[in-house]
Coordinates of C-alpha atoms and ligand atoms in Angstrom, one line a residue:
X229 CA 0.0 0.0 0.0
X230 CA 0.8 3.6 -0.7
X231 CA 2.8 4.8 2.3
X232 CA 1.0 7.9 2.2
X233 CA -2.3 6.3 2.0
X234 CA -5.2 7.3 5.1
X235 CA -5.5 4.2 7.5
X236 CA -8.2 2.2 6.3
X237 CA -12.1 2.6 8.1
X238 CA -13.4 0.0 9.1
X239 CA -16.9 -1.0 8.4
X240 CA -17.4 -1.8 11.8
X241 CA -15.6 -4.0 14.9
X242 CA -16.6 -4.9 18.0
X243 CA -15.4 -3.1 21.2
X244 CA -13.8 -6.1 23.6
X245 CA -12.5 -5.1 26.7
X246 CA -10.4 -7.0 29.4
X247 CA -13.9 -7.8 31.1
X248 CA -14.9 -10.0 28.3
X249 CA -11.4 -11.7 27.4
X250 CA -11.3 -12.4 31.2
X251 CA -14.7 -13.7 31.4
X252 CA -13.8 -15.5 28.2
X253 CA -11.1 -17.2 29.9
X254 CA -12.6 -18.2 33.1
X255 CA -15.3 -19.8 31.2
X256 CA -12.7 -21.7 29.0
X257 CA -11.1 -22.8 32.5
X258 CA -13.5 -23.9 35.1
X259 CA -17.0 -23.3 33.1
X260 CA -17.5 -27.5 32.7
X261 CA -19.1 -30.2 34.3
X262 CA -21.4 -28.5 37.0
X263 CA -20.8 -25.1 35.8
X264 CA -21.3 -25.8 31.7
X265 CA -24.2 -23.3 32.2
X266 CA -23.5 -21.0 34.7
X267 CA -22.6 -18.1 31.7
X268 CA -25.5 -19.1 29.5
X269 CA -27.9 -18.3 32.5
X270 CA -26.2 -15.2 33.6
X271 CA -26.4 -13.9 30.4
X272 CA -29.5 -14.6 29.6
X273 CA -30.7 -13.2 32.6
X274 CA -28.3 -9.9 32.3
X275 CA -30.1 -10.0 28.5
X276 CA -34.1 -10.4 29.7
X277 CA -33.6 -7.6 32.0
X278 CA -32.1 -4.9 29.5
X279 CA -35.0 -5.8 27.2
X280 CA -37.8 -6.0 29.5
X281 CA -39.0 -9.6 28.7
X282 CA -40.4 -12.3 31.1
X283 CA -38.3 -15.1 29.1
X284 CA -34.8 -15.3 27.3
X285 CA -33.0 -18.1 25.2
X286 CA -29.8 -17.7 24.0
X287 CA -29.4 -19.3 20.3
X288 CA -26.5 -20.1 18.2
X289 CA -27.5 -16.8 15.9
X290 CA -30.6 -14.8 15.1
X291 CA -31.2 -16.7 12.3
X292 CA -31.8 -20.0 14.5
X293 CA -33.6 -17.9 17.0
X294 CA -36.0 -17.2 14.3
X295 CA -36.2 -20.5 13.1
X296 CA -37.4 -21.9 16.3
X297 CA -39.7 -19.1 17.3
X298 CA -41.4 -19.9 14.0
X299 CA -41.7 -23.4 14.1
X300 CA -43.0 -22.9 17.4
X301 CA -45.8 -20.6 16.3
X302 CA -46.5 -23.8 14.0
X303 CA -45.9 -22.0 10.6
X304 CA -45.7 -24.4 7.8
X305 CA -46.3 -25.4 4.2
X306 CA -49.1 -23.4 2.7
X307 CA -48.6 -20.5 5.1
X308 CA -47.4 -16.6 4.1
X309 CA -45.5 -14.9 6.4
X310 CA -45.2 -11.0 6.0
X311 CA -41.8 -8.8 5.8
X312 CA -40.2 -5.6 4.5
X313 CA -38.2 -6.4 1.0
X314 CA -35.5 -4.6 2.6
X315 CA -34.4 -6.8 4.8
X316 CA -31.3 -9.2 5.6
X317 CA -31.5 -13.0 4.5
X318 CA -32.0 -14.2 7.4
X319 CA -34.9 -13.3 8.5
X320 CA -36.4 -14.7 5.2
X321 CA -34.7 -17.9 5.6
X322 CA -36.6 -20.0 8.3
X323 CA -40.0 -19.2 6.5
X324 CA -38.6 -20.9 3.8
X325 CA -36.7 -23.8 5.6
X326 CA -40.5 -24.2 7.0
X327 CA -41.9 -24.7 4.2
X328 CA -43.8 -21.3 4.5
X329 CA -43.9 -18.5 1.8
X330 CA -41.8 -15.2 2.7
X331 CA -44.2 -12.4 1.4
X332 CA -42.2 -9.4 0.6
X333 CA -43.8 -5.7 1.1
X334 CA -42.5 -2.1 0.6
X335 CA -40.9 -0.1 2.9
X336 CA -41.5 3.1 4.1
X337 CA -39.7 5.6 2.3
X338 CA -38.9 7.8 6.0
X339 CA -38.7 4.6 8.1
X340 CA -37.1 2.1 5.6
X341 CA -39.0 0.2 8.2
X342 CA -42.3 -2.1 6.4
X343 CA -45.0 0.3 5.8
X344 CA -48.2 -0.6 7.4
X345 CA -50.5 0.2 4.6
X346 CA -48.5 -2.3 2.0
X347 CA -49.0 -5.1 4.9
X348 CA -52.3 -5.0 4.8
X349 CA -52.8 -5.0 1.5
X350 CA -51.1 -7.8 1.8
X351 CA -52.7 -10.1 4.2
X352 CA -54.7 -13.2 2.8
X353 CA -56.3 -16.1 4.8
X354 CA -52.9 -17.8 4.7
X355 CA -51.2 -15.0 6.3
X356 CA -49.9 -16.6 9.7
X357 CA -47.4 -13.9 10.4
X358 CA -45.8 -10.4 10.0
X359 CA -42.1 -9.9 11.2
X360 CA -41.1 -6.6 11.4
X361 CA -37.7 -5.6 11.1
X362 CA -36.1 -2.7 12.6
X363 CA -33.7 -2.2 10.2
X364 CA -30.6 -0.3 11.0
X365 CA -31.8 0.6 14.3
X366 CA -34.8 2.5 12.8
X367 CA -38.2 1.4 15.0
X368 CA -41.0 -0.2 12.4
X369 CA -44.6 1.4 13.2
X370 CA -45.6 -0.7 15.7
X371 CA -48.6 0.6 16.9
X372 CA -50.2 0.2 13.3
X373 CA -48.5 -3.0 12.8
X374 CA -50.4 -4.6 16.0
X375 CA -53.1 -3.3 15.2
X376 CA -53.6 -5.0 11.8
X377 CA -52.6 -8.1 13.4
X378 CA -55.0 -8.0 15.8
X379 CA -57.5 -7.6 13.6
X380 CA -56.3 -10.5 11.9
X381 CA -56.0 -12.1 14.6
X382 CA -52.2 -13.0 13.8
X383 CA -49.2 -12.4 15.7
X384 CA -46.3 -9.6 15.4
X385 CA -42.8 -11.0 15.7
X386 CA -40.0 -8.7 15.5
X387 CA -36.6 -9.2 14.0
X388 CA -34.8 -6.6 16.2
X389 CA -31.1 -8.3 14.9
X390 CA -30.0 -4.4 14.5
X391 CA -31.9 -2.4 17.5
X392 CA -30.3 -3.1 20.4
X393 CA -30.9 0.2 22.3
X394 CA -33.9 1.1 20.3
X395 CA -36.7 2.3 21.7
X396 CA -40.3 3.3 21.3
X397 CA -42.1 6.7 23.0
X398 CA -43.8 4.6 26.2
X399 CA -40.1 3.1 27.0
X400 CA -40.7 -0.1 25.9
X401 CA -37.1 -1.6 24.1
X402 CA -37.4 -3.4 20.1
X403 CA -37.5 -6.7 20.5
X404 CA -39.7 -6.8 23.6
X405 CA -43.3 -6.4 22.3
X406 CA -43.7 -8.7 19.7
X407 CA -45.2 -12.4 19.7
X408 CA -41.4 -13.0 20.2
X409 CA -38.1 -10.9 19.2
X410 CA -35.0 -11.9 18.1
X411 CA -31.5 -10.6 18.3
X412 CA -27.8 -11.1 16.7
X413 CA -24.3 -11.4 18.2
X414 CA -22.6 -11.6 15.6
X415 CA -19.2 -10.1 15.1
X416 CA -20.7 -6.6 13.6
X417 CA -23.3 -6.0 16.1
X418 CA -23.5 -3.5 18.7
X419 CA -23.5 -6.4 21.2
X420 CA -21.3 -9.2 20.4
X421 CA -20.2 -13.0 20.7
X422 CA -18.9 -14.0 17.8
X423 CA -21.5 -15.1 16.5
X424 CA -24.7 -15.9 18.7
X425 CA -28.1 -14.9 18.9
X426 CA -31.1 -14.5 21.5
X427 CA -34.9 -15.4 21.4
X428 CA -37.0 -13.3 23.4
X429 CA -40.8 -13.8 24.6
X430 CA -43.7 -12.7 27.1
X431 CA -45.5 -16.1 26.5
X432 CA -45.0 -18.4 29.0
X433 CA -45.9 -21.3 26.6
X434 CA -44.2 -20.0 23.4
X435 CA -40.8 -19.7 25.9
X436 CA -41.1 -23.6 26.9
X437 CA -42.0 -24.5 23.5
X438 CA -38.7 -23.2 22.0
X439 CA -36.9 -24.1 25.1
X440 CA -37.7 -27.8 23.7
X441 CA -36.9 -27.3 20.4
X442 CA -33.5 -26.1 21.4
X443 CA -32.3 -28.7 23.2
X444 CA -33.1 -31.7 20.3
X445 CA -37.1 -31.8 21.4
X446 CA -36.1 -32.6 25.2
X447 CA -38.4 -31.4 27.0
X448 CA -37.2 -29.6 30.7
X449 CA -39.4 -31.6 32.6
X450 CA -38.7 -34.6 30.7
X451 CA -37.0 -37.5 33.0
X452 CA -36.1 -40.4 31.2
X453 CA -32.8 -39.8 29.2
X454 CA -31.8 -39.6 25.5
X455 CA -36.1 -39.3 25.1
X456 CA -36.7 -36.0 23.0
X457 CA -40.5 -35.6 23.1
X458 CA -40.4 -33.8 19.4
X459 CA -37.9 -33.6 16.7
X460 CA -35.4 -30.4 18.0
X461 CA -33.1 -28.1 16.8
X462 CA -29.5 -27.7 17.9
X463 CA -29.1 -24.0 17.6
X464 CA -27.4 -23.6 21.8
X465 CA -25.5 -21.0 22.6
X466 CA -21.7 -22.2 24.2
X467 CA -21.0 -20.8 27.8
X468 CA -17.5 -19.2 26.4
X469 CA -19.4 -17.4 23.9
X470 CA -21.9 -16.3 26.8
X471 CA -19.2 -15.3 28.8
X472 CA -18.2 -12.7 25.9
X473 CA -21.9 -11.7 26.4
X474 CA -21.8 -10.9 30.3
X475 CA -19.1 -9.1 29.6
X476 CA -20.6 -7.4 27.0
X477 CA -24.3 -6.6 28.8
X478 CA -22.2 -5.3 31.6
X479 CA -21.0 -2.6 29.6
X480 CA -24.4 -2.3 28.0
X481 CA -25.1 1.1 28.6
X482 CA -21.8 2.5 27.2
X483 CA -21.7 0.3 24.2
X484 CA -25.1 2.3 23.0
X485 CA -24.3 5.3 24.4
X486 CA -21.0 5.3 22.0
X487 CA -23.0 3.8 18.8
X488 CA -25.3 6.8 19.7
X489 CA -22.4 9.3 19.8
X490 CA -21.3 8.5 16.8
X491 CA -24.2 8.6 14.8
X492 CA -24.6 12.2 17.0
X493 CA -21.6 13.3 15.2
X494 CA -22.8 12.4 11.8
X495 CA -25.8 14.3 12.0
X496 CA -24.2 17.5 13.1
X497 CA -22.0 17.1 10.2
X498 CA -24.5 15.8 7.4
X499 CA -27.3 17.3 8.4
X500 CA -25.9 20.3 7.3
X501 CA -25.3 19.0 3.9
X502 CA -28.9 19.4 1.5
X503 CA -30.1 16.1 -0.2
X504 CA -28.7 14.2 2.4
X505 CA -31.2 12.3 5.0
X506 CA -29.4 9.9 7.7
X507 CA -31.6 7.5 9.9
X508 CA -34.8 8.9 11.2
X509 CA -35.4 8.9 14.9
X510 CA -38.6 9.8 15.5
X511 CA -39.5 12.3 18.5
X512 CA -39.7 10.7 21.9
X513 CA -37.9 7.4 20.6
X514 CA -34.6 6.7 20.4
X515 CA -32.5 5.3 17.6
X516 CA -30.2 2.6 18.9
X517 CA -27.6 3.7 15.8
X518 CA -26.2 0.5 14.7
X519 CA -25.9 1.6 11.6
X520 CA -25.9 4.9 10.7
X521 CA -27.0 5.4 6.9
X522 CA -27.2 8.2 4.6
X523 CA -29.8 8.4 1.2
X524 CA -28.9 11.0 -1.2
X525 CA -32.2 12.8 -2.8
X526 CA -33.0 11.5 -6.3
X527 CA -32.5 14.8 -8.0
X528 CA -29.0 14.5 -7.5
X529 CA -28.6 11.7 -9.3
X530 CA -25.7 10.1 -7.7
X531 CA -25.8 6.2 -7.9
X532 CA -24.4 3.2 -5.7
X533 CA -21.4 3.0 -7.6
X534 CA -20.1 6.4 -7.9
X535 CA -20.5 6.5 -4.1
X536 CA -19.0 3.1 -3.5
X537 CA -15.6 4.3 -5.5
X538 CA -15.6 7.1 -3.8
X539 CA -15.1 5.7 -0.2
X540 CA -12.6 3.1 -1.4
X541 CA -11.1 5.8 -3.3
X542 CA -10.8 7.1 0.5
X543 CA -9.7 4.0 2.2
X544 CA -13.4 3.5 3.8
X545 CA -15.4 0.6 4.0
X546 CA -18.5 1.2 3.9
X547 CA -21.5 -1.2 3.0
X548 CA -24.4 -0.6 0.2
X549 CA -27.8 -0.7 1.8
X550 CA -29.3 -4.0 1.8
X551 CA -30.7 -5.1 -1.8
X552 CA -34.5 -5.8 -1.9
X553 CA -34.8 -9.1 -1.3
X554 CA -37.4 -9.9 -4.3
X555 CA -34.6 -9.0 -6.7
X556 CA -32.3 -12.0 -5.1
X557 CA -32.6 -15.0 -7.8
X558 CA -34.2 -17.7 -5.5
X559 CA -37.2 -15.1 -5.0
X560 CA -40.0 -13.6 -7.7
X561 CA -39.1 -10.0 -8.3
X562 CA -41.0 -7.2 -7.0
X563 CA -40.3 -4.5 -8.8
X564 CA -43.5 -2.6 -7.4
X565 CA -41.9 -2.4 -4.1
X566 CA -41.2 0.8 -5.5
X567 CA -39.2 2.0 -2.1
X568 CA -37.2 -1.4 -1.6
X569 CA -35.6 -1.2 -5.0
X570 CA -35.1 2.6 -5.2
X571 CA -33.2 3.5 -2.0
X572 CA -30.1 1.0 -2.0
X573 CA -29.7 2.7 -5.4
X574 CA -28.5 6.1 -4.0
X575 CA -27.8 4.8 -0.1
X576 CA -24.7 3.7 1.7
X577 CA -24.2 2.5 5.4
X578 CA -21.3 4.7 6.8
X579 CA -18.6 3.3 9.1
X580 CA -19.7 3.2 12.9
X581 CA -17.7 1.3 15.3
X582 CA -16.5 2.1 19.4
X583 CA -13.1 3.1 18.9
X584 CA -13.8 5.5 15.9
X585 CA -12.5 8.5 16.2
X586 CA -14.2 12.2 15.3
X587 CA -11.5 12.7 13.2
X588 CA -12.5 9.2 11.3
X589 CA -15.9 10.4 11.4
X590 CA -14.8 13.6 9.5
X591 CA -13.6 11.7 6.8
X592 CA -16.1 10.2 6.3
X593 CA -18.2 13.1 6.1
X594 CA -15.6 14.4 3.8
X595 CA -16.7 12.2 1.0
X596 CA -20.3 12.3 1.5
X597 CA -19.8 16.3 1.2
X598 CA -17.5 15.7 -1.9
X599 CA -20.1 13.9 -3.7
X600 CA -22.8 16.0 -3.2
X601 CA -20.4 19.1 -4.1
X602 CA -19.6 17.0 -7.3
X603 CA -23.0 16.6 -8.2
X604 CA -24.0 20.0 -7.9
X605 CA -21.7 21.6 -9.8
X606 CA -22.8 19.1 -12.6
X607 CA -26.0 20.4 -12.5
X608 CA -24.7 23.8 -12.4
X609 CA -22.8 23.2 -15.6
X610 CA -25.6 21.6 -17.4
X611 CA -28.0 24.7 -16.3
X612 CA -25.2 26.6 -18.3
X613 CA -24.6 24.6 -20.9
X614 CA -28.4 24.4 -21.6
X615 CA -28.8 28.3 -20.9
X616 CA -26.0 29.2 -23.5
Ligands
PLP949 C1 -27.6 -9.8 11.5 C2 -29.0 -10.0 11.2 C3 -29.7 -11.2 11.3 C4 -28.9 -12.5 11.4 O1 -28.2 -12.7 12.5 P1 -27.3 -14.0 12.7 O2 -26.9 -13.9 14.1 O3 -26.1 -13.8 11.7 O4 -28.1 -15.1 12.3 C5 -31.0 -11.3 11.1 N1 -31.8 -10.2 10.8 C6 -31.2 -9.0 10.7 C7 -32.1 -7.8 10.4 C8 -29.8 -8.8 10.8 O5 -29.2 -7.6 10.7

């Protein structure tokens, strides 16, 4: 590399202290035999109370977490289950390893959340489920949402992978109202274990249910050995990686307030740039910032690739904003999910991780300035050449 070159910005990274490799450690050490669990259970624990749920089981990833809490609800062949075309893989995933049908809606072009109005439009007498997805950080409608459901007498389940400290106006944390919620560890996420995930639940019966079908279909009350009642999953969390978790949910309230800081400092510098809109946070809410996004306005007419060379051009990593779904080749386009398909054409996700500096979030800035400096002088200069 160029000597001269700026340090490369990282997409993000996790922040891992001496808490979490000492934790780490000690469960590596002495967490067998009698204490195999004692991390899982503490971190589970630490987990339900920062989300304000009865009922917590910690899952190999979200993905898993999702898989069981599905199967659980008893979704199946025949059945549709509702989400936003912007959304990650895997949330669409378990519907189809269930046999189910993943219906795609728009988004909402200020949210980028699912808008409520495309859901139910949506709904037919197969619908079993809607998952909403708070992508980004950026809290789905939920009060509409439940309130379609309930009319339709199905349940909400959210997919709250990226909205760790996001929160809606009465106080109540993502993840915590739905039928269930589900959350990621995994290496990029504000809270981190390598890779892990948690299911989360009010229902007494849904919790046991999955706590089942965790374990290979044993059952908790089940006596007789090697006898699972149903046929399982394996998708357990291990007690090192849980360890990383304590360590982690004790430093909860910093690891937010930091994601939150940053994403702070990139609105005071971008919201001063026109044609710009970062992440919405809605008043009385708060925007967990996991990943702080820009959108440049249409009429500027800068695309996905122009702003991709741009930040490797600057030695910064970041990420296009997610594809719709429906245009992925195992899924039947939908194009009409006018939103969806538009916004990752003129969107990026901007670096956000602990240890970032302000003067790595200037830099950033920098090139999102740059760009839309570029494109306005080209509009300038065609207004001329047109005028002369
Ligand atoms: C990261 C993510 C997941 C998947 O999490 P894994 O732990 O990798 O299974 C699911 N949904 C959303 C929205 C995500 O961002």
């Amino acid at each position: 590399m160029n000597a001269r070159a700026p340090e490369r910005i990282l997409y993000t990274k996790p922040s891992i202290t001496e808490l979490e490799t000492r934790y780490a450690a000690d469960a590596a050490a002495t967490g067998w035999g009698a204490k195999c669990y004692d991390y899982i259970i503490r971190f589970e624990d630490l987990f339900r109370t920062h989300i304000g749920t009865g009922f917590a089981i910690a899952t190999s990833s979200c993905t898993g977490a999702m898989h069981m809490g599905l199967a659980a609800l008893g979704i199946g062949p025949g059945d549709e289950v509702i989400l936003a075309d912007t959304n990650w893989i895997a949330t669409a995933a378990p519907i189809h390893h269930l046999g189910a049908t993943p219906v795609m809606v728009d988004i909402d072009p200020v949210s980028w959340c699912l808008d409520p109005t495309k859901v139910e439009q949506a709904i037919t007498p197969r619908t079993r489920a809607i998952i909403a997805t708070h992508i980004y950080g950026n809290l789905c409608d939920m009060d509409a949402l439940e309130a379609i459901a309930s009319r339709h007498n199905i349940p909400v389940i959210e997919d709250a992978a990226e909205a760790i400290g996001s929160a809606f106006r009465d106080g109540r944390r993502a993840g915590a109202r739905g039928a269930f919620g589900t959350f990621s560890f995994h290496g990029t996420k504000t809270v981190t274990t390598g890779e892990g995930g948690m299911f989360v639940t009010n229902d007494e019966a849904l919790f046991n249910h999955v706590l089942t079908l965790s374990n290979h279909g044993r059952a908790k009350t089940q006596t007789k050995q090697f006898w699972p009642d149903m046929v399982g999953f394996k998708y357990k969390m291990s007690n090192v990686q849980a360890a990383i978790g304590c360590g982690q949910m004790e430093r909860i309230d910093a690891l937010i307030a930091r994601k939150r800081a940053i994403f702070g400092r990139y609105r005071d510098h971008i919201d001063a740039i026109e044609g710009v809109q970062l992440n919405p946070e809605p008043s009385g809410t708060v925007n967990g910032a996991w990943m702080p996004t820009a959108v440049f306005d249409r009429s500027l007419g800068i695309e996905r690739e122009v702003i991709q060379t741009a930040f490797s051009a600057a030695n910064i990593d970041a990420r296009v904003f997610f594809h719709p779904l429906s245009s992925l080749p195992m899924f039947t386009p939908r194009p009409d999910n006018v939103h969806a398909w538009d916004i990752p054409t003129r969107a990026i996700n901007l670096p956000s991780y602990h240890d970032m500096t302000d003067a790595d979030i200037a830099r950033v800035t920098a090139v999102v300035r740059e760009l839309v400096d570029a494109a306005n002088q080209r509009k300038h200069n065609q207004l001329k050449g047109s005028a002369a």
